[in-house]
Coordinates of C-alpha atoms in Angstrom, one line a residue:
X1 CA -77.0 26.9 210.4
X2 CA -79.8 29.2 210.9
X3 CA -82.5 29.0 208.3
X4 CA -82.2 30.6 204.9
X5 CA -77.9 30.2 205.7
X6 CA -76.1 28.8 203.6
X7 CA -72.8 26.7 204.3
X8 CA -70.5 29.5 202.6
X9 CA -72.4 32.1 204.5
X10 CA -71.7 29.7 207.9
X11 CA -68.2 29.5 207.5
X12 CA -67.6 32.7 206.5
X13 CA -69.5 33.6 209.9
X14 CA -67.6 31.8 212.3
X15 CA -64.7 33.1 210.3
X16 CA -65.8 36.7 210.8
X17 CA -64.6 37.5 207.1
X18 CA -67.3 40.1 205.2
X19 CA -69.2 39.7 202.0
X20 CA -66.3 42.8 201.2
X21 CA -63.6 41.3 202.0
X22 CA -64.3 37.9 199.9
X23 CA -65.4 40.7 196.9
X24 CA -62.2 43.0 197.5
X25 CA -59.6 40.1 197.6
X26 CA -61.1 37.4 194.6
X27 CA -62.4 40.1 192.4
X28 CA -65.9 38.4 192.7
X29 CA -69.1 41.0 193.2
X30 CA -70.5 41.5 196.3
X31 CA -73.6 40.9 195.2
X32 CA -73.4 37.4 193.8
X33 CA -71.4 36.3 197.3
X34 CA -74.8 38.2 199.2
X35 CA -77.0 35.8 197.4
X36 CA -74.6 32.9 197.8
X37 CA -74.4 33.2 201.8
X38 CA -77.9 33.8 202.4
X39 CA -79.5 31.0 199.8
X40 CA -81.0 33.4 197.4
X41 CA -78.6 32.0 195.0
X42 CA -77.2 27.9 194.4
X43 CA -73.3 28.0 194.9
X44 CA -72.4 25.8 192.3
X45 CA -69.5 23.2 192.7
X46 CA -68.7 24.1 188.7
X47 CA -68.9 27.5 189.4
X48 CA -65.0 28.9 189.5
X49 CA -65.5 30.9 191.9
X50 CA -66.1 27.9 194.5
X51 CA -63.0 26.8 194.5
X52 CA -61.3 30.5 194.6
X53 CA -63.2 31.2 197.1
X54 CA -61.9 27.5 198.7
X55 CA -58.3 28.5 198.3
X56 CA -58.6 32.3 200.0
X57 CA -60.3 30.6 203.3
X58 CA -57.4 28.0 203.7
X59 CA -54.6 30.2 202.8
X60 CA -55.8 33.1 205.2
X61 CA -53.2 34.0 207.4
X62 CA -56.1 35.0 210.2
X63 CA -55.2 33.2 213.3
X64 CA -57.9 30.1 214.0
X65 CA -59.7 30.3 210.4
X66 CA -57.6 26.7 209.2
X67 CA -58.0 25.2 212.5
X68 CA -62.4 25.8 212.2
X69 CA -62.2 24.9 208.6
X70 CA -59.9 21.8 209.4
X71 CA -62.3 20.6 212.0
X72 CA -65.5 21.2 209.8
X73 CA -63.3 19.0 207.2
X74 CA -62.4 16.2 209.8
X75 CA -65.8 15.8 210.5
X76 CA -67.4 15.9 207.2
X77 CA -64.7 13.8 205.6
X78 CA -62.7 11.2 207.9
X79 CA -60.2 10.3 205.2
X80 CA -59.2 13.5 204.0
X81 CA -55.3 13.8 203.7
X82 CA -54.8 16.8 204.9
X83 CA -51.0 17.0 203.7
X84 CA -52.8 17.3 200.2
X85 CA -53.2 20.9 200.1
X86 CA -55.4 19.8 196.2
X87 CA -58.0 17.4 198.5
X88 CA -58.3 19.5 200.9
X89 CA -59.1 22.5 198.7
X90 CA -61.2 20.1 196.9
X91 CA -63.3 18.7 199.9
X92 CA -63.7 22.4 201.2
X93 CA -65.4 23.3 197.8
X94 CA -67.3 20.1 198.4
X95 CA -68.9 21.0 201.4
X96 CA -69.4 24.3 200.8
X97 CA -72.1 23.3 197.7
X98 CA -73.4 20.3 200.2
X99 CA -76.8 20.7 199.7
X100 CA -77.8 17.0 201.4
X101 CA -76.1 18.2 204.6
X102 CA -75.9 20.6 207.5
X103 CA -73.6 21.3 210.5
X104 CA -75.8 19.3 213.0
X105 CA -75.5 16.3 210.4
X106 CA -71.9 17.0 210.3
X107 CA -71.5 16.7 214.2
X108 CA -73.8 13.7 214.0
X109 CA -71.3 11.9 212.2
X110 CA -69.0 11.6 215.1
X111 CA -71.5 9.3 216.6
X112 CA -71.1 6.7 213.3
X113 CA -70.6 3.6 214.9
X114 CA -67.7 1.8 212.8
X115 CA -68.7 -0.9 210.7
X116 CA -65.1 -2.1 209.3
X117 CA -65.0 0.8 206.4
X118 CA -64.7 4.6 206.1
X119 CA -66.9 7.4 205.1
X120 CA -65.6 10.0 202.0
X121 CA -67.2 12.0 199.5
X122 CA -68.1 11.7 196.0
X123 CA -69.1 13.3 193.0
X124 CA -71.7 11.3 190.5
X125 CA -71.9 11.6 187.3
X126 CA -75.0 10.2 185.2
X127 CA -75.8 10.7 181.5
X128 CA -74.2 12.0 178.4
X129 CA -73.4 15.2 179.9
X130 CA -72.5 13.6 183.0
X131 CA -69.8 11.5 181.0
X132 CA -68.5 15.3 179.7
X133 CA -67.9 16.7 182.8
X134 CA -66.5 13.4 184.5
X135 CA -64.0 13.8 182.0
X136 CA -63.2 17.3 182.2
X137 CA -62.8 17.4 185.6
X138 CA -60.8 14.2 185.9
X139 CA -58.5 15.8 183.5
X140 CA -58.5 19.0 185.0
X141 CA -57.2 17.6 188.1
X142 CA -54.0 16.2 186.0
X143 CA -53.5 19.6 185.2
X144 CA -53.4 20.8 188.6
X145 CA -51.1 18.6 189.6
X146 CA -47.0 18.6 189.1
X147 CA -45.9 18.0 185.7
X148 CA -44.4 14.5 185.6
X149 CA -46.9 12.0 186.3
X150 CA -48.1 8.7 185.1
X151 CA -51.8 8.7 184.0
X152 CA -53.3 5.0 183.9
X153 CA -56.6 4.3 181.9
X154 CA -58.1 1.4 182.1
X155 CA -61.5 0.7 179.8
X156 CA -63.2 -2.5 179.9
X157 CA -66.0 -1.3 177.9
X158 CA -67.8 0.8 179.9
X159 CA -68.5 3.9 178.0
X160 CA -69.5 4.2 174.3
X161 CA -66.5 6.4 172.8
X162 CA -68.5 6.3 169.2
X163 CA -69.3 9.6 169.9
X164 CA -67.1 11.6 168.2
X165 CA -67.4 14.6 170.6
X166 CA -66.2 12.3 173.8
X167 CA -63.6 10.6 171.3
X168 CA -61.8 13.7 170.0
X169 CA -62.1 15.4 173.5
X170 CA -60.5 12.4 175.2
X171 CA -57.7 12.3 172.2
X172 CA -57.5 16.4 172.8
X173 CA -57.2 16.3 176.6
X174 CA -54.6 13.2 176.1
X175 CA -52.5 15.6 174.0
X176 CA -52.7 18.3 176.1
X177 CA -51.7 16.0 179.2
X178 CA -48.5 15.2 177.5
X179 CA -47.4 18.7 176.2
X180 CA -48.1 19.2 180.4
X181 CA -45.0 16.7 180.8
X182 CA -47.3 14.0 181.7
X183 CA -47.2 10.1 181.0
X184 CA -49.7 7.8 180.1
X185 CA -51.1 4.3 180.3
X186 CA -53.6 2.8 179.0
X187 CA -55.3 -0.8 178.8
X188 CA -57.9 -1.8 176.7
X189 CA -59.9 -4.5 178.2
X190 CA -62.4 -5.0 175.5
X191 CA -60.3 -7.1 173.0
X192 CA -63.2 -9.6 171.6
X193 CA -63.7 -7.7 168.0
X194 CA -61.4 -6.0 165.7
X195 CA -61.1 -2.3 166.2
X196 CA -62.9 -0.4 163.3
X197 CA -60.4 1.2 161.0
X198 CA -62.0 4.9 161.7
X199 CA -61.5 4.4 165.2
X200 CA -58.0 3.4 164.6
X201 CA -57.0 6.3 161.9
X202 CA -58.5 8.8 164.8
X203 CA -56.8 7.4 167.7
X204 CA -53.4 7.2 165.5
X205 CA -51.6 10.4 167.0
X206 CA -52.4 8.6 170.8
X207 CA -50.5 5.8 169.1
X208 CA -47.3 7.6 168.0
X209 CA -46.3 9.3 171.0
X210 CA -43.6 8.5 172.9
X211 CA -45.0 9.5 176.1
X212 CA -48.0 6.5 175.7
X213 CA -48.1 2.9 176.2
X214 CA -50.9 1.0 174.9
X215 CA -51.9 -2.8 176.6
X216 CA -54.5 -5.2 176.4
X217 CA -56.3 -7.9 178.3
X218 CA -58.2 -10.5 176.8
X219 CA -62.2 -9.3 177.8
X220 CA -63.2 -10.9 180.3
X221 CA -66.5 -12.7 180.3
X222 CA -70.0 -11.4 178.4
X223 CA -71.0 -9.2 181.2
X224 CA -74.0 -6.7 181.5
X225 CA -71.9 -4.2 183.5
X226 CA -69.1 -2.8 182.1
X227 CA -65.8 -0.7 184.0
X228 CA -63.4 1.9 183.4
X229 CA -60.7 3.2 185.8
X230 CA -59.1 6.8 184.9
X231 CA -55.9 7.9 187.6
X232 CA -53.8 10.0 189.2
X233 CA -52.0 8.0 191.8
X234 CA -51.7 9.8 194.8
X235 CA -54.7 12.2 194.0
X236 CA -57.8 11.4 192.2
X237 CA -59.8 8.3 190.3
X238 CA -62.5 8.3 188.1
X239 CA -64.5 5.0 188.8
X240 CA -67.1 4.5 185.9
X241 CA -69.7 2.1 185.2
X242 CA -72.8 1.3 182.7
X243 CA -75.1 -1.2 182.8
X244 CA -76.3 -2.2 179.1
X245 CA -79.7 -4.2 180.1
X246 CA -82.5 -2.7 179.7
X247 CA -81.1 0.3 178.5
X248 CA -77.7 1.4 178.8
X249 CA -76.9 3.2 182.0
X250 CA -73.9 5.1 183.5
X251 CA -72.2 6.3 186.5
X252 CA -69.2 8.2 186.6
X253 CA -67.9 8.6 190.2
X254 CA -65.1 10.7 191.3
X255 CA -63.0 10.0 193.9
X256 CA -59.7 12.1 195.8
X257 CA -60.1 10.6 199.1
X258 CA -56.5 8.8 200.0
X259 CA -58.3 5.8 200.5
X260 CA -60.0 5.5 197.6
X261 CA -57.5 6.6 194.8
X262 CA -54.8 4.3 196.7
X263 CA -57.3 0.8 196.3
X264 CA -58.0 2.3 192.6
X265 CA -54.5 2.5 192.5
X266 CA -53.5 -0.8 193.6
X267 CA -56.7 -2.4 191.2
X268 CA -55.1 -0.6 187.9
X269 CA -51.4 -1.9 189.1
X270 CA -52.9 -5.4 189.0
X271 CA -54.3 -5.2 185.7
X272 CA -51.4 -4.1 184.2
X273 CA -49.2 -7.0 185.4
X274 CA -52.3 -8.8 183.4
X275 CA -51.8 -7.4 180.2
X276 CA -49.8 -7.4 177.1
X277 CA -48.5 -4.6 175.1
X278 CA -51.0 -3.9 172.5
X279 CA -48.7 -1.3 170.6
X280 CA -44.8 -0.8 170.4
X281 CA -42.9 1.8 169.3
X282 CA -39.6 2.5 167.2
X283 CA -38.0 5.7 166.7
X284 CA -38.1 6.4 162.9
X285 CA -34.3 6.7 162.9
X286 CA -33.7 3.5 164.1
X287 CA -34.2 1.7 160.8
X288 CA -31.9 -1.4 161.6
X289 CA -34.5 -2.4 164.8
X290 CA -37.9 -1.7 162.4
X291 CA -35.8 -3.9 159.9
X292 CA -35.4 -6.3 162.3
X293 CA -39.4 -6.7 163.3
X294 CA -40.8 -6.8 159.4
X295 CA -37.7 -9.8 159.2
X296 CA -38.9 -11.4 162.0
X297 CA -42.8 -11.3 162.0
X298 CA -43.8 -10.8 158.5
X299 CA -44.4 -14.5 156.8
X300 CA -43.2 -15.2 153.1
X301 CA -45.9 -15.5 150.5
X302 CA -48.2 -14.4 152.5
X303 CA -50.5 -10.9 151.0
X304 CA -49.0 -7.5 152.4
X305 CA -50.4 -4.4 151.7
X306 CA -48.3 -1.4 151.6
X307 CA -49.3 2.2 151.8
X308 CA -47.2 5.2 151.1
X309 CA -47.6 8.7 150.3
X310 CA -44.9 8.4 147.8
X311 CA -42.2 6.5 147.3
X312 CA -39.4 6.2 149.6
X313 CA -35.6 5.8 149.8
X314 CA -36.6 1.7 149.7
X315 CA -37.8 1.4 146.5
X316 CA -34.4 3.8 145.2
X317 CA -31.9 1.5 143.4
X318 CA -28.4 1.3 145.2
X319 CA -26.2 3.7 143.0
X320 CA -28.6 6.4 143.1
X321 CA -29.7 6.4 147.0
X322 CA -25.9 6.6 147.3
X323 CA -25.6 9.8 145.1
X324 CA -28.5 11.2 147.0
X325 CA -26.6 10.5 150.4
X326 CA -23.4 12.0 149.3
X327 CA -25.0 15.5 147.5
X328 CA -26.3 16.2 150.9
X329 CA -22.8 15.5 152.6
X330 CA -23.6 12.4 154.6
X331 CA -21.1 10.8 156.5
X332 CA -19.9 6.8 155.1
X333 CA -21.5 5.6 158.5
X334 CA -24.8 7.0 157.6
X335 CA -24.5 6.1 154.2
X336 CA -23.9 2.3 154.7
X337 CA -26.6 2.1 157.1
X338 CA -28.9 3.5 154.7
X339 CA -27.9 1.3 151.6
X340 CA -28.1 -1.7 153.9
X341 CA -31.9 -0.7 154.9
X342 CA -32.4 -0.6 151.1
X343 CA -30.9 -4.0 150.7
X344 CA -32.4 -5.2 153.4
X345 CA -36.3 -4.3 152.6
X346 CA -35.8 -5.3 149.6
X347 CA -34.8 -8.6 150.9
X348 CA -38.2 -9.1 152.5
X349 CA -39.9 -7.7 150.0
X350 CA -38.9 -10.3 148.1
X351 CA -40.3 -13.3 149.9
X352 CA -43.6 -11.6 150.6
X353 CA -46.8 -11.1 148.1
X354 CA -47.4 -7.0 147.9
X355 CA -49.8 -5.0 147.0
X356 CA -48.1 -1.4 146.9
X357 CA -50.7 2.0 146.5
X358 CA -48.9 5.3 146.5
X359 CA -50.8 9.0 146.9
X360 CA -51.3 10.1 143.2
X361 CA -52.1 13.2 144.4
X362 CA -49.0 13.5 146.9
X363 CA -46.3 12.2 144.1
X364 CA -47.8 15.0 141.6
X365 CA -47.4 17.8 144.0
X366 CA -43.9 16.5 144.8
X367 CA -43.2 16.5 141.2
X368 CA -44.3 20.4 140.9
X369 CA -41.5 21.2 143.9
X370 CA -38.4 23.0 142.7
X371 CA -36.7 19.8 145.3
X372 CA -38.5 17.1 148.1
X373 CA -37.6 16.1 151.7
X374 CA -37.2 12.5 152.5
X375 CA -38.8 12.4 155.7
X376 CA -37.3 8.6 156.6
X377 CA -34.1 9.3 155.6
X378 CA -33.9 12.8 157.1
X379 CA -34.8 11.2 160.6
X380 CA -32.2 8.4 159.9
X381 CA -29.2 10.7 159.4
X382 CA -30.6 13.2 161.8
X383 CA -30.4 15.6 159.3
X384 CA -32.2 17.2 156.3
X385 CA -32.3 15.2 153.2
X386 CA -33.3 16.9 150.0
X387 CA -33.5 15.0 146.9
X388 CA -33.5 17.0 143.4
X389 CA -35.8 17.4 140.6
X390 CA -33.3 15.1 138.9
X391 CA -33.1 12.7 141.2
X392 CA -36.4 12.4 141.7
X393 CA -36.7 12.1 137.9
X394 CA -34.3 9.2 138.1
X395 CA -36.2 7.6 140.9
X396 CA -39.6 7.7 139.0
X397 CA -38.2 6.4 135.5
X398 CA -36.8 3.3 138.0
X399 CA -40.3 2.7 139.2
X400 CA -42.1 3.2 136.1
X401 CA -40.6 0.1 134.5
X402 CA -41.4 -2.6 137.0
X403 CA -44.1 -5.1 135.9
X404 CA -47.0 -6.0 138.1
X405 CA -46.6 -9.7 138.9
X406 CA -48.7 -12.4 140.9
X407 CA -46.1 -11.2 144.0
X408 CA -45.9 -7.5 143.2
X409 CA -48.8 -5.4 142.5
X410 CA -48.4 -1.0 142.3
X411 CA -51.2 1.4 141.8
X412 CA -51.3 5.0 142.0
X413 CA -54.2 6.4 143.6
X414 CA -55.8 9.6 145.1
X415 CA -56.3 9.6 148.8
X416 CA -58.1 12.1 149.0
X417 CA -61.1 10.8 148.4
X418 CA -60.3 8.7 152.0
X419 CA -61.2 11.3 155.0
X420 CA -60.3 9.3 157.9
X421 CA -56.6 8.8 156.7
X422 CA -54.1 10.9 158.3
X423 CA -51.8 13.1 156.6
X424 CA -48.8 11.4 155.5
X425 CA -49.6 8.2 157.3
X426 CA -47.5 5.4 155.8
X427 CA -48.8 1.4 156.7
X428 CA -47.4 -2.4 156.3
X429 CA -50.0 -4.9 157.1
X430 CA -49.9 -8.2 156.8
X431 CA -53.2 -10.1 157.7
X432 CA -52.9 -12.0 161.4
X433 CA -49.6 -10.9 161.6
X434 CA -48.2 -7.3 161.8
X435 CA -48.9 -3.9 161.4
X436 CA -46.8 -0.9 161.0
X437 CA -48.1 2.8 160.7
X438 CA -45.6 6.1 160.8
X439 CA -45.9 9.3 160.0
X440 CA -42.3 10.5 159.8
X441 CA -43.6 14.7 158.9
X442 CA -45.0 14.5 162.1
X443 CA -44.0 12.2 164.5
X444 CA -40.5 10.7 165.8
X445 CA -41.5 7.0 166.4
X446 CA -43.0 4.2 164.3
X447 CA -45.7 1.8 165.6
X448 CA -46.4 -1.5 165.5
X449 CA -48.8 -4.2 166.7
X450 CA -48.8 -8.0 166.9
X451 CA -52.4 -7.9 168.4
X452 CA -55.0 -9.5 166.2
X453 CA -57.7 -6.6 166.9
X454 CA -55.6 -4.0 165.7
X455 CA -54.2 -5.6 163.2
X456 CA -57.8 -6.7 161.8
X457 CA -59.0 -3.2 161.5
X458 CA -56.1 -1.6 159.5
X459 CA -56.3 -5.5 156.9
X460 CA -60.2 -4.8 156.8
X461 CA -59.5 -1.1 155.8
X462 CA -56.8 -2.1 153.3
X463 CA -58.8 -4.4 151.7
X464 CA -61.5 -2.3 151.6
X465 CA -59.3 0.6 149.6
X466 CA -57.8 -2.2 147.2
X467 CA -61.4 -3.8 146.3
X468 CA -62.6 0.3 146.2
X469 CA -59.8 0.9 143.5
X470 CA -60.9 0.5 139.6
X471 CA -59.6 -2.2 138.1
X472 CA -57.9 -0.1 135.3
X473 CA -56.1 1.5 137.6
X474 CA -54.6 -1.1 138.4
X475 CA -52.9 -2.2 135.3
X476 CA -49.4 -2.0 133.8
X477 CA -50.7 0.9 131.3
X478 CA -52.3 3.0 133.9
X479 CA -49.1 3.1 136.2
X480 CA -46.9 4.1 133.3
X481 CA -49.7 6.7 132.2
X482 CA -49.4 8.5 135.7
X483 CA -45.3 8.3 135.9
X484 CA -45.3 9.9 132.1
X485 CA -47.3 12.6 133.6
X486 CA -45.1 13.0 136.6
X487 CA -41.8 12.4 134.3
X488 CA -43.3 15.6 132.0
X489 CA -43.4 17.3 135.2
X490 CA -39.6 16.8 136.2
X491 CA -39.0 17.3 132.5

């Protein structure tokens, strides 16, 4: 290149396309692409207009252009897969902001004696911005690609996701990957301490969607340098690292090379066959399996909290979840099913020691509606279920006249006053054993965990709500005070 050239304006030389032509065809101003070509101004690698300006030169119909900018590309990048029209549009818009480089380097590399690897091309990212970025662009490549995929994260500690501007943009971009018709994978290699309930709570809609999986691996040992693996198989990996001594360090490296993302590929396919689920799912209609998990894995006597909005079809007594059923023209097949999860959770209630706490605030503006949905019960009979005033009525006087004991404790609190609790979130935890968490307003499946981390966090944040509750309010008298309320109500 001659001096003051730049690479864009190099190619675009041998290429004999015009400053003009560029401006006319991507709608980009003739001056900025002036500036770009002769150095004056940086072409960025962020910029959008690099990679626009990457896809008009390899699409060009102009007789030769692919074949200069295919050779350039050889050179400059060995491993390119140049059936990847993504890569190669990538690597283009690589060495087009190449500042390290020039043509005569390029040519030089022909001359690389081979030493048993392969040379490619990557993009570092350092810092807290740098983590940002790595993550945007990692994720923007997933959108680029076809709908359909399988995303695998792997985290073995490497990156601090306290902060909440990297947690809820990871959770966000997640989201957004699935509405895209995406899958995803995750493993969580640091397994050593329970997860902290806020975490938990904020992570919860990850949780509940069908289209994750959640593993674990048991952390490996107390390292200083820490790993994460985020992939596209078959077109990009985002290799991180941090170093915590002295101070904490990290790299973000991007790879699209076939090479690379293959052996990243083949690394996160062997973990995986190392793991264990971490979370499972149900579908919230099919009672008779969740049924079959709480029977199974929940030990008798042993202290179970319970957490609920309000109350649900399970605490109903028989004859009047059946007259519910039947006002909303439910079929027999639905009805015994439901009357047998009734009978059932009862059962297991029964054996274990509970500590119930309902939404006060939730139950009162139930009791203010002119009729309530049963979310559970609607998913179960895949219809609507509405249960009336006076119903509802019924349901509350039933409550209202069970006793606290040493195996059944109820209090009525407002949850409100508990920010990092979902909407609607419903919970059964029983410490080293299980946890359940729905939310059947918003989401189709239940989920559940046998791993001691996760269960830790949600028993350390039940506990902490039950110790946080006056002790008043946890009395016989208090619970019929609130139901008398809530009776007057439905009066």
């Amino acid at each position: 290149m001659q001096n003051g050239e730049s690479r864009l304006g190099y190619l675009m030389k041998r290429l004999e396309i015009s400053g003009k032509e560029l401006s006319e065809n991507l709608s980009i101003d003739i001056t900025s692409i002036s500036k770009w070509r002769t150095n004056q101004r940086r072409l960025s690698y962020k910029n959008k207009c690099t990679r626009e300006i990457a896809h008009y030169l390899l699409v060009s119909e102009m007789e030769g252009k692919r074949k200069v900018i295919d050779e350039i590309l050889r050179m400059y990048m060995p491993s390119l897969d140049f059936n990847h029209e993504g890569q190669v549009a990538d690597a283009l818009a690589v060495w087009l902001t190449d500042e390290e480089a020039d043509t005569r380097i390029v040519k030089e590399k022909k001359n690389l004696p081979d030493m048993g690897g392969y040379n490619t091309s990557v993009r570092v990212y350092t810092g807290d911005k740098g983590i940002e970025e790595s993550i945007q662009s990692f994720w923007q490549a997933t959108f680029s690609a076809r709908p359909g995929k399988e995303i695998l994260i792997i985290d073995f500690g490497d990156i601090d996701y306290s902060a909440d501007n990297i947690k809820d943009e990871s959770i966000r971009l997640i989201h957004e990957a699935i509405r895209y018709g995406h899958r995803i994978k995750i493993i969580d290699g640091a397994v050593d301490t329970y997860r902290p309930y806020i975490s938990i709570f904020r992570w919860m809609s990850v949780y509940l969607s069908e289209a994750v999986e959640v593993w674990y691996r048991q952390a490996r040992d107390n390292r200083e340098n820490h790993y994460s693996i985020n992939l596209l198989p078959g077109v990009c990996s985002l290799y991180s690292m941090s170093v915590d001594s002295p101070i904490r360090q990290i790299h973000c490296m991007m790879f699209t090379d076939k090479e690379s993302v293959d052996f990243f590929a083949k690394t996160a396919r062997t973990s995986f066959e190392k793991s264990q689920k971490m979370i499972e799912t149900v579908p919230v209609g099919n009672i008779s399996k969740m049924l079959e998990v709480l029977d199974t894995h929940l030990a008798s006597k042993q202290l179970t909290y319970m957490l609920n909005p309000s109350p649900t079809f399970r605490s109903m007594s028989q004859e009047l979840l059946r007259k519910i059923l039947r006002e909303n023209d439910v079929g027999e097949e639905y009805i015994r099913l439901c009357l047998e999860a009734n009978r059932k959770t009862r059962e297991i209630r029964e054996r274990c020691k509970y500590r119930q706490l309902y939404d006060l605030g939730t139950m009162e503006a139930k009791a203010k509606e002119p009729y309530t949905i049963e979310p559970d019960l609607s998913k179960i009979c895949k219809k609507e279920i509405r249960i009336s005033r006076e119903n509802l009525k019924l349901h509350m006087e039933t409550l209202s006249q069970i006793p606290n004991s040493e195996m059944y404790s109820m209090t009525l609190t407002n949850l409100k006053a508990v920010p990092v609790l979902p909407t609607h979130i419903s919970m059964i935890v029983q410490d080293d054993r299980l946890v359940v968490a729905w939310d059947s307003e918003k989401y189709n499946c239940r989920m559940y965990s046998m791993a001691i981390h996760v269960i830790g966090g949600f028993y350390e944040y039940m506990e902490e709500m039950w110790e946080s509750i006056p002790a008043i309010c946890k009395t016989d008298e208090w619970r019929k005070k609130q139901f008398s309320k809530m009776l007057q109500l439905l009066a």
